């Protein structure tokens, strides 16, 4: 009897020790991931879309709701969070991006919880590690946009969805409703996660898999009905916005290579950030691991029980937010965006983790983890070393140091003026002219397109200025034929150019003498 008590006590001590070790390992992983997300957070200037965030969040709540319900295609949740955040912490680049860094760090914890629920503690730690060093996750954790919040809420909705399938408690149902309600009010791509959940439930109900799914059809329909009722107020505005989007949008129609590019972005390799060759290596490893996770064969049969234990939903969570926007983009106005599909990057990491677990040899498992982590860290190093975002801060500083009060600054695209240039401008004695002229409401889209009438107006405007600075960025939509540049070249004999990332600056003068 004493011996049995001693063995029980020893096992209990080992369990407590193991729990402590896993907790310490998880805290270290989250700490590393948080550091990577806040490191150099304010190093680069805001780009145009981040400038839109600060403009929107600076409005009062009524104006913010009017904006998101009338002129924007995104629900108001993220802007509302930033609205209150900047009231406390200010609107510097670092302060503006800090919520995203916090959301990105929380994803690591939620991914661990999902991995622990579906697989094992060891695999959950590996998944958290891969997420913590993922360049794709780090990149959007350092951007003042709603995409990383979208990924976090999708992960939370999934976590409570899986818990609700196993534990039919009011607490789990309430948590699922809250997380899914917030998800649907964050971004339109959140809908595709809800659709994936419904497909999964339908599969389980048809298969009568009561072991993995304890929710009855009536209970699930009630949850979806409550979500629908909660979403109807915003859904009315969303329907109106979708009519505007379907009538024509700026996004290009995707091809099958767009999906490959999305998966490569998830792996860290992209022409905009990171190392493209390393990304291709990661993509190959990802394909191998996901195939191993989904189609691991025991004898000559795929284990159906393992599919029903979680991999089926991970596959749906990965495929639906990519496939549905892609299909919609083929038959209607394009809506496919890699950054919107960020919700699919979380199940991809989990499937890769399961693929590692399914490898036969421990040495091969360790090699895959080390290779993926090293490739990710190399991509992260390149990302920190190079400049990725548009250099509006550097451009405005250069103009204000070089220009005189008699100069004129012309910016093609009023969007760039409102969202980026005005954020950094300090001098009030320099005349700044967005051209073509802005529409009546500064948030309205699309902006007016340059034409010969506007060109004539510009020609008469610039005659009184000895020097004109032309800022070209995001101008293909508003001035596709380059009328602004042509008009200035016809009036000024001398031109000098400076390049800033994502922006071209041209200085026109009437003589070669300095200003």
Short mmCIF file of N, CA, C and O in Angstrom, two decimals, residues 204-294:
data_model
loop_
_atom_site.label_atom_id
_atom_site.label_comp_id
_atom_site.label_asym_id
_atom_site.label_seq_id
_atom_site.Cartn_x
_atom_site.Cartn_y
_atom_site.Cartn_z
N UNK A 204 -20.11 15.91 -40.08
CA UNK A 204 -20.20 15.09 -38.88
C UNK A 204 -21.63 14.58 -38.65
O UNK A 204 -21.83 13.43 -38.23
N UNK A 205 -22.61 15.44 -38.92
CA UNK A 205 -24.00 15.03 -38.73
C UNK A 205 -24.41 13.96 -39.73
O UNK A 205 -25.10 12.99 -39.40
N UNK A 206 -23.96 14.12 -40.98
CA UNK A 206 -24.28 13.12 -41.99
C UNK A 206 -23.58 11.80 -41.70
O UNK A 206 -24.14 10.73 -41.95
N UNK A 207 -22.34 11.89 -41.19
CA UNK A 207 -21.59 10.69 -40.86
C UNK A 207 -22.01 10.09 -39.52
O UNK A 207 -21.53 9.02 -39.15
N UNK A 208 -22.87 10.81 -38.80
CA UNK A 208 -23.34 10.37 -37.48
C UNK A 208 -22.15 10.06 -36.56
O UNK A 208 -22.13 9.04 -35.87
N UNK A 209 -21.21 11.01 -36.57
CA UNK A 209 -19.99 10.83 -35.78
C UNK A 209 -20.18 11.46 -34.41
O UNK A 209 -19.70 12.57 -34.14
N UNK A 210 -20.90 10.79 -33.53
CA UNK A 210 -21.21 11.34 -32.22
C UNK A 210 -19.99 11.35 -31.29
O UNK A 210 -19.99 12.07 -30.28
N UNK A 211 -18.98 10.58 -31.63
CA UNK A 211 -17.79 10.56 -30.78
C UNK A 211 -17.03 11.88 -30.87
O UNK A 211 -16.54 12.39 -29.87
N UNK A 212 -16.92 12.44 -32.07
CA UNK A 212 -16.18 13.68 -32.25
C UNK A 212 -17.07 14.91 -32.23
O UNK A 212 -16.59 16.01 -32.08
N UNK A 213 -18.37 14.72 -32.41
CA UNK A 213 -19.29 15.86 -32.44
C UNK A 213 -20.50 15.55 -31.57
O UNK A 213 -21.29 14.66 -31.88
N UNK A 214 -20.67 16.30 -30.50
CA UNK A 214 -21.79 16.09 -29.59
C UNK A 214 -22.90 17.13 -29.78
O UNK A 214 -23.90 17.11 -29.09
N UNK A 215 -22.70 18.06 -30.71
CA UNK A 215 -23.72 19.08 -30.97
C UNK A 215 -24.81 18.47 -31.84
O UNK A 215 -24.52 17.84 -32.87
N UNK A 216 -26.05 18.67 -31.47
CA UNK A 216 -27.17 18.21 -32.28
C UNK A 216 -27.46 19.24 -33.37
O UNK A 216 -27.02 20.40 -33.30
N UNK A 217 -28.18 18.81 -34.39
CA UNK A 217 -28.54 19.72 -35.48
C UNK A 217 -29.34 20.91 -34.95
O UNK A 217 -29.13 22.05 -35.36
N UNK A 218 -30.25 20.66 -34.01
CA UNK A 218 -31.06 21.73 -33.46
C UNK A 218 -30.20 22.76 -32.72
O UNK A 218 -30.40 23.97 -32.85
N UNK A 219 -29.24 22.28 -31.94
CA UNK A 219 -28.36 23.20 -31.21
C UNK A 219 -27.52 24.05 -32.16
O UNK A 219 -27.35 25.25 -31.96
N UNK A 220 -26.99 23.40 -33.20
CA UNK A 220 -26.15 24.13 -34.14
C UNK A 220 -26.97 25.16 -34.92
O UNK A 220 -26.52 26.29 -35.13
N UNK A 221 -28.15 24.79 -35.34
CA UNK A 221 -29.01 25.72 -36.06
C UNK A 221 -29.37 26.90 -35.18
O UNK A 221 -29.46 28.04 -35.65
N UNK A 222 -29.57 26.65 -33.89
CA UNK A 222 -29.88 27.75 -32.97
C UNK A 222 -28.69 28.71 -32.87
O UNK A 222 -28.87 29.93 -32.90
N UNK A 223 -27.46 28.17 -32.76
CA UNK A 223 -26.27 29.02 -32.70
C UNK A 223 -26.14 29.88 -33.95
O UNK A 223 -25.84 31.08 -33.88
N UNK A 224 -26.34 29.27 -35.12
CA UNK A 224 -26.22 30.02 -36.36
C UNK A 224 -27.34 31.04 -36.51
O UNK A 224 -27.13 32.13 -37.07
N UNK A 225 -28.52 30.71 -36.00
CA UNK A 225 -29.62 31.67 -36.04
C UNK A 225 -29.31 32.90 -35.18
O UNK A 225 -29.57 34.03 -35.59
N UNK A 226 -28.74 32.66 -33.99
CA UNK A 226 -28.36 33.77 -33.12
C UNK A 226 -27.30 34.64 -33.80
O UNK A 226 -27.37 35.88 -33.76
N UNK A 227 -26.31 34.00 -34.42
CA UNK A 227 -25.28 34.76 -35.14
C UNK A 227 -25.90 35.60 -36.25
O UNK A 227 -25.51 36.76 -36.46
N UNK A 228 -26.84 35.01 -36.97
CA UNK A 228 -27.50 35.74 -38.06
C UNK A 228 -28.26 36.95 -37.53
O UNK A 228 -28.16 38.05 -38.10
N UNK A 229 -28.98 36.78 -36.44
CA UNK A 229 -29.73 37.89 -35.86
C UNK A 229 -28.78 38.99 -35.41
O UNK A 229 -29.03 40.19 -35.62
N UNK A 230 -27.67 38.60 -34.78
CA UNK A 230 -26.70 39.59 -34.31
C UNK A 230 -26.03 40.33 -35.46
O UNK A 230 -25.61 41.48 -35.32
N UNK A 231 -25.93 39.67 -36.62
CA UNK A 231 -25.22 40.27 -37.75
C UNK A 231 -26.13 41.09 -38.65
O UNK A 231 -25.64 41.91 -39.43
N UNK A 232 -27.43 40.91 -38.55
CA UNK A 232 -28.35 41.59 -39.45
C UNK A 232 -28.15 43.11 -39.48
O UNK A 232 -28.14 43.72 -40.56
N UNK A 233 -28.00 43.80 -38.32
CA UNK A 233 -27.82 45.26 -38.39
C UNK A 233 -26.66 45.68 -39.29
O UNK A 233 -26.80 46.61 -40.09
N UNK A 234 -25.51 45.01 -39.15
CA UNK A 234 -24.40 45.37 -40.02
C UNK A 234 -24.56 44.73 -41.40
O UNK A 234 -24.09 45.28 -42.40
N UNK A 235 -25.24 43.60 -41.48
CA UNK A 235 -25.43 42.94 -42.76
C UNK A 235 -26.16 43.80 -43.77
O UNK A 235 -25.93 43.69 -44.98
N UNK A 236 -27.05 44.66 -43.30
CA UNK A 236 -27.76 45.57 -44.20
C UNK A 236 -26.78 46.50 -44.90
O UNK A 236 -26.85 46.70 -46.13
N UNK A 237 -25.84 47.05 -44.13
CA UNK A 237 -24.84 47.92 -44.73
C UNK A 237 -23.87 47.12 -45.61
O UNK A 237 -23.41 47.60 -46.65
N UNK A 238 -23.56 45.90 -45.17
CA UNK A 238 -22.65 45.06 -45.94
C UNK A 238 -23.22 44.74 -47.31
O UNK A 238 -22.51 44.75 -48.32
N UNK A 239 -24.52 44.49 -47.37
CA UNK A 239 -25.15 44.19 -48.65
C UNK A 239 -25.01 45.38 -49.61
O UNK A 239 -24.73 45.19 -50.80
N UNK A 240 -25.20 46.57 -49.09
CA UNK A 240 -25.06 47.76 -49.93
C UNK A 240 -23.62 47.92 -50.39
O UNK A 240 -23.36 48.28 -51.55
N UNK A 241 -22.66 47.65 -49.51
CA UNK A 241 -21.26 47.76 -49.87
C UNK A 241 -20.88 46.72 -50.93
O UNK A 241 -20.12 47.01 -51.85
N UNK A 242 -21.43 45.49 -50.78
CA UNK A 242 -21.11 44.44 -51.74
C UNK A 242 -21.64 44.77 -53.13
O UNK A 242 -21.04 44.40 -54.14
N UNK A 243 -22.76 45.46 -53.20
CA UNK A 243 -23.26 45.89 -54.49
C UNK A 243 -22.28 46.84 -55.17
O UNK A 243 -22.07 46.78 -56.39
N UNK A 244 -21.68 47.70 -54.37
CA UNK A 244 -20.67 48.62 -54.90
C UNK A 244 -19.44 47.85 -55.36
O UNK A 244 -18.89 48.13 -56.44
N UNK A 245 -19.00 46.88 -54.57
CA UNK A 245 -17.82 46.09 -54.92
C UNK A 245 -18.06 45.28 -56.17
O UNK A 245 -17.22 45.20 -57.07
N UNK A 246 -19.24 44.63 -56.27
CA UNK A 246 -19.55 43.77 -57.41
C UNK A 246 -19.69 44.57 -58.70
O UNK A 246 -19.56 44.02 -59.80
N UNK A 247 -19.95 45.87 -58.59
CA UNK A 247 -20.05 46.71 -59.78
C UNK A 247 -18.69 47.09 -60.34
O UNK A 247 -18.59 47.63 -61.43
N UNK A 248 -17.63 46.76 -59.63
CA UNK A 248 -16.27 47.06 -60.08
C UNK A 248 -15.38 47.39 -58.92
O UNK A 248 -15.74 48.19 -58.06
N UNK A 249 -14.20 46.76 -58.89
CA UNK A 249 -13.29 46.94 -57.75
C UNK A 249 -11.87 46.98 -58.29
O UNK A 249 -11.58 46.58 -59.42
N UNK A 250 -10.94 47.42 -57.44
CA UNK A 250 -9.55 47.62 -57.89
C UNK A 250 -8.75 46.33 -57.94
O UNK A 250 -7.69 46.27 -58.55
N UNK A 251 -9.24 45.26 -57.32
CA UNK A 251 -8.48 44.02 -57.24
C UNK A 251 -8.48 43.32 -58.61
O UNK A 251 -9.50 43.25 -59.28
N UNK A 252 -7.33 42.79 -59.00
CA UNK A 252 -7.21 42.07 -60.26
C UNK A 252 -7.81 40.67 -60.13
O UNK A 252 -7.80 40.09 -59.06
N UNK A 253 -8.28 40.15 -61.25
CA UNK A 253 -8.86 38.80 -61.23
C UNK A 253 -7.74 37.78 -61.01
O UNK A 253 -6.74 37.78 -61.71
N UNK A 254 -7.89 36.91 -60.01
CA UNK A 254 -6.81 35.98 -59.68
C UNK A 254 -6.73 34.82 -60.67
O UNK A 254 -7.71 34.47 -61.33
N UNK A 255 -5.55 34.21 -60.74
CA UNK A 255 -5.33 32.99 -61.50
C UNK A 255 -4.91 31.89 -60.53
O UNK A 255 -4.77 32.13 -59.33
N UNK A 256 -4.71 30.69 -61.05
CA UNK A 256 -4.26 29.60 -60.18
C UNK A 256 -2.89 29.92 -59.57
O UNK A 256 -2.59 29.49 -58.46
N UNK A 257 -2.08 30.68 -60.29
CA UNK A 257 -0.78 31.08 -59.73
C UNK A 257 -0.95 32.01 -58.55
O UNK A 257 -0.06 32.09 -57.70
N UNK A 258 -2.08 32.70 -58.47
CA UNK A 258 -2.34 33.57 -57.32
C UNK A 258 -2.44 32.74 -56.04
O UNK A 258 -1.99 33.15 -54.97
N UNK A 259 -3.03 31.54 -56.16
CA UNK A 259 -3.13 30.66 -55.00
C UNK A 259 -1.74 30.16 -54.61
O UNK A 259 -1.41 30.10 -53.41
N UNK A 260 -0.93 29.82 -55.59
CA UNK A 260 0.45 29.39 -55.31
C UNK A 260 1.21 30.51 -54.62
O UNK A 260 1.95 30.29 -53.65
N UNK A 261 1.04 31.74 -55.12
CA UNK A 261 1.71 32.89 -54.50
C UNK A 261 1.24 33.10 -53.07
O UNK A 261 2.04 33.45 -52.18
N UNK A 262 -0.05 32.88 -52.82
CA UNK A 262 -0.57 33.01 -51.46
C UNK A 262 0.08 32.01 -50.53
O UNK A 262 0.52 32.35 -49.42
N UNK A 263 0.16 30.75 -50.96
CA UNK A 263 0.78 29.71 -50.14
C UNK A 263 2.26 30.00 -49.92
O UNK A 263 2.80 29.76 -48.83
N UNK A 264 2.91 30.57 -50.94
CA UNK A 264 4.32 30.92 -50.77
C UNK A 264 4.48 32.08 -49.79
O UNK A 264 5.44 32.12 -49.02
N UNK A 265 3.52 33.01 -49.81
CA UNK A 265 3.55 34.10 -48.82
C UNK A 265 3.39 33.53 -47.41
O UNK A 265 4.06 33.97 -46.48
N UNK A 266 2.48 32.56 -47.25
CA UNK A 266 2.31 31.93 -45.95
C UNK A 266 3.62 31.32 -45.46
O UNK A 266 3.90 31.32 -44.25
N UNK A 267 4.42 30.82 -46.41
CA UNK A 267 5.69 30.18 -46.05
C UNK A 267 6.82 31.19 -45.86
O UNK A 267 7.94 30.81 -45.51
N UNK A 268 6.57 32.47 -46.14
CA UNK A 268 7.57 33.49 -45.88
C UNK A 268 8.25 34.04 -47.10
O UNK A 268 8.91 35.07 -47.03
N UNK A 269 8.14 33.38 -48.24
CA UNK A 269 8.83 33.87 -49.43
C UNK A 269 7.92 34.70 -50.29
O UNK A 269 6.85 34.28 -50.70
N UNK A 270 8.34 35.92 -50.60
CA UNK A 270 7.53 36.80 -51.42
C UNK A 270 8.43 37.88 -51.99
O UNK A 270 9.40 38.28 -51.37
N UNK A 271 8.10 38.38 -53.18
CA UNK A 271 8.94 39.38 -53.82
C UNK A 271 8.93 40.69 -53.05
O UNK A 271 9.81 41.52 -53.21
N UNK A 272 7.92 40.91 -52.20
CA UNK A 272 7.82 42.16 -51.46
C UNK A 272 8.59 42.12 -50.15
O UNK A 272 9.04 43.14 -49.65
N UNK A 273 8.72 40.96 -49.57
CA UNK A 273 9.48 40.86 -48.32
C UNK A 273 9.98 39.43 -48.19
O UNK A 273 9.38 38.48 -48.63
N UNK A 274 11.14 39.30 -47.58
CA UNK A 274 11.72 37.97 -47.40
C UNK A 274 12.46 37.51 -48.62
O UNK A 274 12.63 38.21 -49.62
N UNK A 275 12.96 36.27 -48.59
CA UNK A 275 13.76 35.69 -49.66
C UNK A 275 12.88 34.76 -50.48
O UNK A 275 12.35 33.77 -49.97
N UNK A 276 12.73 35.07 -51.77
CA UNK A 276 11.83 34.30 -52.61
C UNK A 276 12.30 32.86 -52.78
O UNK A 276 11.50 31.93 -52.82
N UNK A 277 13.63 32.65 -52.91
CA UNK A 277 14.16 31.30 -53.08
C UNK A 277 13.93 30.45 -51.82
O UNK A 277 13.56 29.28 -51.90
N UNK A 278 14.18 31.06 -50.67
CA UNK A 278 13.91 30.35 -49.42
C UNK A 278 12.43 30.04 -49.28
O UNK A 278 12.05 28.99 -48.75
N UNK A 279 11.59 30.95 -49.77
CA UNK A 279 10.15 30.72 -49.72
C UNK A 279 9.76 29.51 -50.55
O UNK A 279 8.85 28.76 -50.18
N UNK A 280 10.43 29.31 -51.68
CA UNK A 280 10.13 28.14 -52.51
C UNK A 280 10.52 26.85 -51.80
O UNK A 280 9.82 25.84 -51.90
N UNK A 281 11.64 26.91 -51.07
CA UNK A 281 12.04 25.73 -50.30
C UNK A 281 11.00 25.43 -49.22
O UNK A 281 10.58 24.29 -49.02
N UNK A 282 10.57 26.49 -48.52
CA UNK A 282 9.54 26.32 -47.49
C UNK A 282 8.25 25.79 -48.08
O UNK A 282 7.56 24.97 -47.47
N UNK A 283 7.90 26.27 -49.28
CA UNK A 283 6.68 25.81 -49.94
C UNK A 283 6.74 24.32 -50.23
O UNK A 283 5.76 23.59 -50.02
N UNK A 284 7.89 23.85 -50.69
CA UNK A 284 8.06 22.41 -50.96
C UNK A 284 7.93 21.59 -49.68
O UNK A 284 7.27 20.54 -49.66
N UNK A 285 8.56 22.08 -48.61
CA UNK A 285 8.45 21.38 -47.32
C UNK A 285 7.01 21.38 -46.83
O UNK A 285 6.50 20.38 -46.33
N UNK A 286 6.33 22.52 -47.02
CA UNK A 286 4.94 22.63 -46.59
C UNK A 286 4.05 21.63 -47.32
O UNK A 286 3.22 20.95 -46.70
N UNK A 287 4.21 21.53 -48.65
CA UNK A 287 3.41 20.59 -49.43
C UNK A 287 3.64 19.17 -48.96
O UNK A 287 2.69 18.38 -48.78
N UNK A 288 4.89 18.81 -48.74
CA UNK A 288 5.22 17.46 -48.28
C UNK A 288 4.59 17.17 -46.92
O UNK A 288 3.99 16.10 -46.72
N UNK A 289 4.71 18.12 -45.99
CA UNK A 289 4.19 17.89 -44.65
C UNK A 289 2.66 17.84 -44.63
O UNK A 289 2.07 17.02 -43.93
N UNK A 290 2.01 18.73 -45.39
CA UNK A 290 0.55 18.72 -45.42
C UNK A 290 0.03 17.43 -46.05
O UNK A 290 -0.97 16.86 -45.59
N UNK A 291 0.68 16.96 -47.10
CA UNK A 291 0.28 15.69 -47.71
C UNK A 291 0.45 14.55 -46.72
O UNK A 291 -0.41 13.67 -46.61
N UNK A 292 1.54 14.61 -45.97
CA UNK A 292 1.79 13.57 -44.97
C UNK A 292 0.75 13.63 -43.85
O UNK A 292 0.32 12.59 -43.33
N UNK A 293 0.32 14.85 -43.49
CA UNK A 293 -0.67 15.00 -42.43
C UNK A 293 -2.05 14.53 -42.87
O UNK A 293 -2.79 13.91 -42.11
N UNK A 294 -2.41 14.83 -44.11
CA UNK A 294 -3.76 14.54 -44.58
C UNK A 294 -3.93 13.12 -45.09
O UNK A 294 -5.00 12.53 -44.99
#
